[in-house]
Amino acid sequence: MNDRYLSVDQVAELLGTTARFPRRLIEERRIRYVKVGRHVRIPESALHEYLASRTVEPIRLRRVGLRRAA
């Protein structure tokens, strides 16, 4: 498997957040990560899985024409 391993700062930049958010995800075990010595790396596929599991699809509403009562 050819997976890129991203640092906490790289994940934060991709998500548009501070480094605190990915660190909290790691601490709460809400995202997969790999320990390499004292460094923590997040596989790119884990980031995609996390985002896919939290993606909310829009609700498609039927458009009903307004009708006047006689």
mmCIF file of N, CA, C and O in Angstrom:
data_model
loop_
_atom_site.group_PDB
_atom_site.id
_atom_site.type_symbol
_atom_site.label_atom_id
_atom_site.label_comp_id
_atom_site.label_asym_id
_atom_site.label_seq_id
_atom_site.Cartn_x
_atom_site.Cartn_y
_atom_site.Cartn_z
ATOM 1 N N MET A 1 0.851 -1.174 0.000
ATOM 2 C CA MET A 1 0.000 0.000 0.000
ATOM 3 C C MET A 1 0.899 1.241 0.000
ATOM 4 O O MET A 1 1.751 1.395 0.857
ATOM 5 N N ASN A 2 0.697 2.112 -0.940
ATOM 6 C CA ASN A 2 1.472 3.349 -1.057
ATOM 7 C C ASN A 2 0.706 4.491 -0.406
ATOM 8 O O ASN A 2 0.023 5.245 -1.066
ATOM 9 N N ASP A 3 0.836 4.605 0.889
ATOM 10 C CA ASP A 3 0.121 5.625 1.641
ATOM 11 C C ASP A 3 1.108 6.684 2.115
ATOM 12 O O ASP A 3 2.173 6.343 2.621
ATOM 13 N N ARG A 4 0.762 7.957 1.933
ATOM 14 C CA ARG A 4 1.591 9.031 2.485
ATOM 15 C C ARG A 4 1.280 9.178 3.956
ATOM 16 O O ARG A 4 0.130 9.068 4.379
ATOM 17 N N TYR A 5 2.302 9.429 4.736
ATOM 18 C CA TYR A 5 2.128 9.656 6.167
ATOM 19 C C TYR A 5 2.330 11.131 6.440
ATOM 20 O O TYR A 5 3.374 11.695 6.136
ATOM 21 N N LEU A 6 1.312 11.753 7.003
ATOM 22 C CA LEU A 6 1.298 13.196 7.196
ATOM 23 C C LEU A 6 1.564 13.548 8.653
ATOM 24 O O LEU A 6 1.120 12.845 9.566
ATOM 25 N N SER A 7 2.270 14.636 8.843
ATOM 26 C CA SER A 7 2.500 15.133 10.203
ATOM 27 C C SER A 7 1.228 15.829 10.688
ATOM 28 O O SER A 7 0.314 16.124 9.910
ATOM 29 N N VAL A 8 1.180 16.098 11.962
ATOM 30 C CA VAL A 8 0.040 16.797 12.548
ATOM 31 C C VAL A 8 -0.128 18.167 11.891
ATOM 32 O O VAL A 8 -1.247 18.583 11.574
ATOM 33 N N ASP A 9 0.983 18.855 11.662
ATOM 34 C CA ASP A 9 0.906 20.181 11.036
ATOM 35 C C ASP A 9 0.379 20.093 9.605
ATOM 36 O O ASP A 9 -0.379 20.961 9.169
ATOM 37 N N GLN A 10 0.765 19.058 8.856
ATOM 38 C CA GLN A 10 0.272 18.890 7.492
ATOM 39 C C GLN A 10 -1.228 18.617 7.483
ATOM 40 O O GLN A 10 -1.953 19.154 6.653
ATOM 41 N N VAL A 11 -1.689 17.786 8.408
ATOM 42 C CA VAL A 11 -3.119 17.487 8.503
ATOM 43 C C VAL A 11 -3.887 18.751 8.872
ATOM 44 O O VAL A 11 -4.934 19.043 8.290
ATOM 45 N N ALA A 12 -3.358 19.508 9.798
ATOM 46 C CA ALA A 12 -4.018 20.757 10.196
ATOM 47 C C ALA A 12 -4.131 21.712 9.017
ATOM 48 O O ALA A 12 -5.171 22.343 8.816
ATOM 49 N N GLU A 13 -3.083 21.794 8.231
ATOM 50 C CA GLU A 13 -3.112 22.682 7.062
ATOM 51 C C GLU A 13 -4.146 22.210 6.049
ATOM 52 O O GLU A 13 -4.893 23.023 5.498
ATOM 53 N N LEU A 14 -4.220 20.904 5.805
ATOM 54 C CA LEU A 14 -5.198 20.369 4.862
ATOM 55 C C LEU A 14 -6.627 20.611 5.332
ATOM 56 O O LEU A 14 -7.521 20.873 4.527
ATOM 57 N N LEU A 15 -6.849 20.513 6.638
ATOM 58 C CA LEU A 15 -8.187 20.719 7.189
ATOM 59 C C LEU A 15 -8.508 22.186 7.416
ATOM 60 O O LEU A 15 -9.657 22.536 7.680
ATOM 61 N N GLY A 16 -7.498 23.029 7.360
ATOM 62 C CA GLY A 16 -7.723 24.453 7.606
ATOM 63 C C GLY A 16 -7.953 24.744 9.076
ATOM 64 O O GLY A 16 -8.747 25.633 9.420
ATOM 65 N N THR A 17 -7.286 23.988 9.944
ATOM 66 C CA THR A 17 -7.429 24.175 11.387
ATOM 67 C C THR A 17 -6.053 24.402 12.005
ATOM 68 O O THR A 17 -5.045 24.389 11.315
ATOM 69 N N THR A 18 -6.049 24.584 13.297
ATOM 70 C CA THR A 18 -4.774 24.647 14.006
ATOM 71 C C THR A 18 -4.310 23.213 14.281
ATOM 72 O O THR A 18 -5.085 22.261 14.126
ATOM 73 N N ALA A 19 -3.085 23.054 14.725
ATOM 74 C CA ALA A 19 -2.540 21.723 15.026
ATOM 75 C C ALA A 19 -3.251 21.096 16.222
ATOM 76 O O ALA A 19 -3.214 19.876 16.394
ATOM 77 N N ARG A 20 -3.910 21.906 16.992
ATOM 78 C CA ARG A 20 -4.601 21.392 18.177
ATOM 79 C C ARG A 20 -5.721 20.408 17.814
ATOM 80 O O ARG A 20 -5.951 19.422 18.512
ATOM 81 N N PHE A 21 -6.418 20.666 16.711
ATOM 82 C CA PHE A 21 -7.539 19.806 16.317
ATOM 83 C C PHE A 21 -7.084 18.389 15.964
ATOM 84 O O PHE A 21 -7.626 17.427 16.523
ATOM 85 N N PRO A 22 -6.106 18.190 15.059
ATOM 86 C CA PRO A 22 -5.651 16.813 14.797
ATOM 87 C C PRO A 22 -5.061 16.144 16.042
ATOM 88 O O PRO A 22 -5.231 14.936 16.236
ATOM 89 N N ARG A 23 -4.399 16.901 16.886
ATOM 90 C CA ARG A 23 -3.869 16.325 18.124
ATOM 91 C C ARG A 23 -4.998 15.818 19.013
ATOM 92 O O ARG A 23 -4.884 14.774 19.654
ATOM 93 N N ARG A 24 -6.108 16.562 19.045
ATOM 94 C CA ARG A 24 -7.253 16.120 19.843
ATOM 95 C C ARG A 24 -7.874 14.862 19.245
ATOM 96 O O ARG A 24 -8.269 13.946 19.969
ATOM 97 N N LEU A 25 -7.951 14.791 17.900
ATOM 98 C CA LEU A 25 -8.467 13.588 17.249
ATOM 99 C C LEU A 25 -7.617 12.371 17.611
ATOM 100 O O LEU A 25 -8.147 11.287 17.859
ATOM 101 N N ILE A 26 -6.314 12.560 17.665
ATOM 102 C CA ILE A 26 -5.400 11.477 18.021
ATOM 103 C C ILE A 26 -5.596 11.086 19.480
ATOM 104 O O ILE A 26 -5.719 9.902 19.806
ATOM 105 N N GLU A 27 -5.638 12.073 20.352
ATOM 106 C CA GLU A 27 -5.782 11.807 21.785
ATOM 107 C C GLU A 27 -7.072 11.062 22.095
ATOM 108 O O GLU A 27 -7.103 10.157 22.933
ATOM 109 N N GLU A 28 -8.150 11.424 21.398
ATOM 110 C CA GLU A 28 -9.450 10.798 21.625
ATOM 111 C C GLU A 28 -9.630 9.528 20.801
ATOM 112 O O GLU A 28 -10.707 8.938 20.815
ATOM 113 N N ARG A 29 -8.598 9.132 20.053
ATOM 114 C CA ARG A 29 -8.613 7.925 19.209
ATOM 115 C C ARG A 29 -9.749 7.954 18.194
ATOM 116 O O ARG A 29 -10.388 6.946 17.938
ATOM 117 N N ARG A 30 -9.981 9.127 17.617
ATOM 118 C CA ARG A 30 -11.042 9.265 16.612
ATOM 119 C C ARG A 30 -10.497 9.139 15.207
ATOM 120 O O ARG A 30 -11.260 9.181 14.242
ATOM 121 N N ILE A 31 -9.166 9.016 15.063
ATOM 122 C CA ILE A 31 -8.536 8.864 13.756
ATOM 123 C C ILE A 31 -7.364 7.900 13.921
ATOM 124 O O ILE A 31 -6.723 7.861 14.976
ATOM 125 N N ARG A 32 -7.112 7.105 12.874
ATOM 126 C CA ARG A 32 -5.975 6.182 12.913
ATOM 127 C C ARG A 32 -4.676 6.972 12.819
ATOM 128 O O ARG A 32 -4.605 7.982 12.122
ATOM 129 N N TYR A 33 -3.666 6.505 13.509
ATOM 130 C CA TYR A 33 -2.357 7.145 13.438
ATOM 131 C C TYR A 33 -1.273 6.106 13.662
ATOM 132 O O TYR A 33 -1.544 4.995 14.095
ATOM 133 N N VAL A 34 -0.046 6.491 13.335
ATOM 134 C CA VAL A 34 1.112 5.610 13.463
ATOM 135 C C VAL A 34 2.155 6.331 14.296
ATOM 136 O O VAL A 34 2.426 7.512 14.068
ATOM 137 N N LYS A 35 2.720 5.622 15.266
ATOM 138 C CA LYS A 35 3.828 6.180 16.054
ATOM 139 C C LYS A 35 5.129 5.725 15.405
ATOM 140 O O LYS A 35 5.354 4.540 15.219
ATOM 141 N N VAL A 36 5.966 6.674 15.049
ATOM 142 C CA VAL A 36 7.285 6.393 14.490
ATOM 143 C C VAL A 36 8.279 7.002 15.478
ATOM 144 O O VAL A 36 8.555 8.199 15.427
ATOM 145 N N GLY A 37 8.754 6.159 16.387
ATOM 146 C CA GLY A 37 9.579 6.689 17.469
ATOM 147 C C GLY A 37 8.717 7.593 18.323
ATOM 148 O O GLY A 37 7.663 7.201 18.793
ATOM 149 N N ARG A 38 9.132 8.833 18.484
ATOM 150 C CA ARG A 38 8.313 9.775 19.252
ATOM 151 C C ARG A 38 7.428 10.634 18.363
ATOM 152 O O ARG A 38 6.695 11.494 18.854
ATOM 153 N N HIS A 39 7.507 10.402 17.070
ATOM 154 C CA HIS A 39 6.704 11.175 16.114
ATOM 155 C C HIS A 39 5.378 10.474 15.844
ATOM 156 O O HIS A 39 5.294 9.250 15.855
ATOM 157 N N VAL A 40 4.365 11.266 15.576
ATOM 158 C CA VAL A 40 3.045 10.743 15.233
ATOM 159 C C VAL A 40 2.769 11.116 13.787
ATOM 160 O O VAL A 40 2.944 12.257 13.380
ATOM 161 N N ARG A 41 2.337 10.126 13.015
ATOM 162 C CA ARG A 41 1.995 10.355 11.609
ATOM 163 C C ARG A 41 0.610 9.802 11.348
ATOM 164 O O ARG A 41 0.220 8.762 11.882
ATOM 165 N N ILE A 42 -0.133 10.504 10.506
ATOM 166 C CA ILE A 42 -1.483 10.088 10.144
ATOM 167 C C ILE A 42 -1.464 9.655 8.685
ATOM 168 O O ILE A 42 -1.101 10.446 7.810
ATOM 169 N N PRO A 43 -1.838 8.398 8.414
ATOM 170 C CA PRO A 43 -1.897 7.964 7.017
ATOM 171 C C PRO A 43 -2.933 8.792 6.252
ATOM 172 O O PRO A 43 -3.996 9.125 6.788
ATOM 173 N N GLU A 44 -2.612 9.117 5.021
ATOM 174 C CA GLU A 44 -3.516 9.923 4.206
ATOM 175 C C GLU A 44 -4.871 9.224 4.058
ATOM 176 O O GLU A 44 -5.912 9.868 4.071
ATOM 177 N N SER A 45 -4.846 7.894 3.949
ATOM 178 C CA SER A 45 -6.104 7.152 3.826
ATOM 179 C C SER A 45 -6.953 7.295 5.092
ATOM 180 O O SER A 45 -8.184 7.331 5.013
ATOM 181 N N ALA A 46 -6.329 7.388 6.259
ATOM 182 C CA ALA A 46 -7.073 7.571 7.509
ATOM 183 C C ALA A 46 -7.768 8.926 7.519
ATOM 184 O O ALA A 46 -8.899 9.045 8.002
ATOM 185 N N LEU A 47 -7.105 9.933 6.985
ATOM 186 C CA LEU A 47 -7.714 11.265 6.905
ATOM 187 C C LEU A 47 -8.926 11.229 5.980
ATOM 188 O O LEU A 47 -9.982 11.771 6.302
ATOM 189 N N HIS A 48 -8.789 10.549 4.827
ATOM 190 C CA HIS A 48 -9.911 10.434 3.892
ATOM 191 C C HIS A 48 -11.071 9.663 4.523
ATOM 192 O O HIS A 48 -12.233 10.037 4.359
ATOM 193 N N GLU A 49 -10.772 8.596 5.263
ATOM 194 C CA GLU A 49 -11.818 7.826 5.945
ATOM 195 C C GLU A 49 -12.526 8.684 6.987
ATOM 196 O O GLU A 49 -13.755 8.644 7.102
ATOM 197 N N TYR A 50 -11.764 9.442 7.748
ATOM 198 C CA TYR A 50 -12.344 10.311 8.774
ATOM 199 C C TYR A 50 -13.293 11.321 8.133
ATOM 200 O O TYR A 50 -14.413 11.509 8.597
ATOM 201 N N LEU A 51 -12.844 11.955 7.059
ATOM 202 C CA LEU A 51 -13.675 12.960 6.400
ATOM 203 C C LEU A 51 -14.914 12.333 5.770
ATOM 204 O O LEU A 51 -16.008 12.905 5.844
ATOM 205 N N ALA A 52 -14.767 11.161 5.168
ATOM 206 C CA ALA A 52 -15.909 10.488 4.542
ATOM 207 C C ALA A 52 -16.957 10.096 5.583
ATOM 208 O O ALA A 52 -18.163 10.210 5.334
ATOM 209 N N SER A 53 -16.504 9.672 6.759
ATOM 210 C CA SER A 53 -17.452 9.245 7.783
ATOM 211 C C SER A 53 -18.174 10.422 8.430
ATOM 212 O O SER A 53 -19.200 10.235 9.076
ATOM 213 N N ARG A 54 -17.653 11.615 8.266
ATOM 214 C CA ARG A 54 -18.287 12.790 8.855
ATOM 215 C C ARG A 54 -18.894 13.732 7.831
ATOM 216 O O ARG A 54 -19.311 14.839 8.165
ATOM 217 N N THR A 55 -18.937 13.302 6.587
ATOM 218 C CA THR A 55 -19.520 14.121 5.540
ATOM 219 C C THR A 55 -21.036 13.991 5.587
ATOM 220 O O THR A 55 -21.576 12.890 5.618
ATOM 221 N N VAL A 56 -21.712 15.110 5.611
ATOM 222 C CA VAL A 56 -23.171 15.140 5.656
ATOM 223 C C VAL A 56 -23.668 15.554 4.285
ATOM 224 O O VAL A 56 -23.321 16.629 3.789
ATOM 225 N N GLU A 57 -24.455 14.682 3.678
ATOM 226 C CA GLU A 57 -24.999 14.972 2.353
ATOM 227 C C GLU A 57 -26.225 15.871 2.493
ATOM 228 O O GLU A 57 -26.980 15.742 3.465
ATOM 229 N N PRO A 58 -26.439 16.747 1.523
ATOM 230 C CA PRO A 58 -27.605 17.628 1.597
ATOM 231 C C PRO A 58 -28.899 16.844 1.367
ATOM 232 O O PRO A 58 -28.903 15.821 0.694
ATOM 233 N N ILE A 59 -29.965 17.342 1.941
ATOM 234 C CA ILE A 59 -31.281 16.742 1.741
ATOM 235 C C ILE A 59 -31.888 17.382 0.502
ATOM 236 O O ILE A 59 -31.918 18.602 0.362
ATOM 237 N N ARG A 60 -32.376 16.561 -0.378
ATOM 238 C CA ARG A 60 -33.015 17.078 -1.593
ATOM 239 C C ARG A 60 -34.519 17.170 -1.338
ATOM 240 O O ARG A 60 -35.190 16.173 -1.119
ATOM 241 N N LEU A 61 -35.014 18.373 -1.331
ATOM 242 C CA LEU A 61 -36.435 18.595 -1.089
ATOM 243 C C LEU A 61 -37.165 18.745 -2.415
ATOM 244 O O LEU A 61 -36.641 19.328 -3.366
ATOM 245 N N ARG A 62 -38.376 18.207 -2.448
ATOM 246 C CA ARG A 62 -39.191 18.395 -3.644
ATOM 247 C C ARG A 62 -39.735 19.808 -3.634
ATOM 248 O O ARG A 62 -40.154 20.324 -2.609
ATOM 249 N N ARG A 63 -39.709 20.416 -4.771
ATOM 250 C CA ARG A 63 -40.283 21.751 -4.869
ATOM 251 C C ARG A 63 -41.758 21.618 -5.203
ATOM 252 O O ARG A 63 -42.129 21.064 -6.225
ATOM 253 N N VAL A 64 -42.566 22.095 -4.318
ATOM 254 C CA VAL A 64 -44.000 22.048 -4.516
ATOM 255 C C VAL A 64 -44.461 23.473 -4.788
ATOM 256 O O VAL A 64 -44.171 24.388 -4.021
ATOM 257 N N GLY A 65 -45.159 23.641 -5.886
ATOM 258 C CA GLY A 65 -45.640 24.978 -6.233
ATOM 259 C C GLY A 65 -46.642 25.478 -5.211
ATOM 260 O O GLY A 65 -47.402 24.716 -4.633
ATOM 261 N N LEU A 66 -46.591 26.757 -4.966
ATOM 262 C CA LEU A 66 -47.530 27.357 -4.022
ATOM 263 C C LEU A 66 -48.891 27.463 -4.697
ATOM 264 O O LEU A 66 -49.017 27.934 -5.829
ATOM 265 N N ARG A 67 -49.907 27.021 -4.000
ATOM 266 C CA ARG A 67 -51.250 27.074 -4.561
ATOM 267 C C ARG A 67 -52.114 27.950 -3.675
ATOM 268 O O ARG A 67 -52.041 27.889 -2.455
ATOM 269 N N ARG A 68 -52.929 28.729 -4.291
ATOM 270 C CA ARG A 68 -53.833 29.592 -3.545
ATOM 271 C C ARG A 68 -55.146 28.880 -3.289
ATOM 272 O O ARG A 68 -55.674 28.186 -4.143
ATOM 273 N N ALA A 69 -55.625 29.099 -2.112
ATOM 274 C CA ALA A 69 -56.955 28.562 -1.794
ATOM 275 C C ALA A 69 -57.997 29.448 -2.446
ATOM 276 O O ALA A 69 -57.883 30.656 -2.445
ATOM 277 N N ALA A 70 -59.022 28.834 -3.008
ATOM 278 C CA ALA A 70 -60.051 29.602 -3.716
ATOM 279 C C ALA A 70 -60.938 30.369 -2.806
ATOM 280 O O ALA A 70 -61.234 30.250 -1.738
#
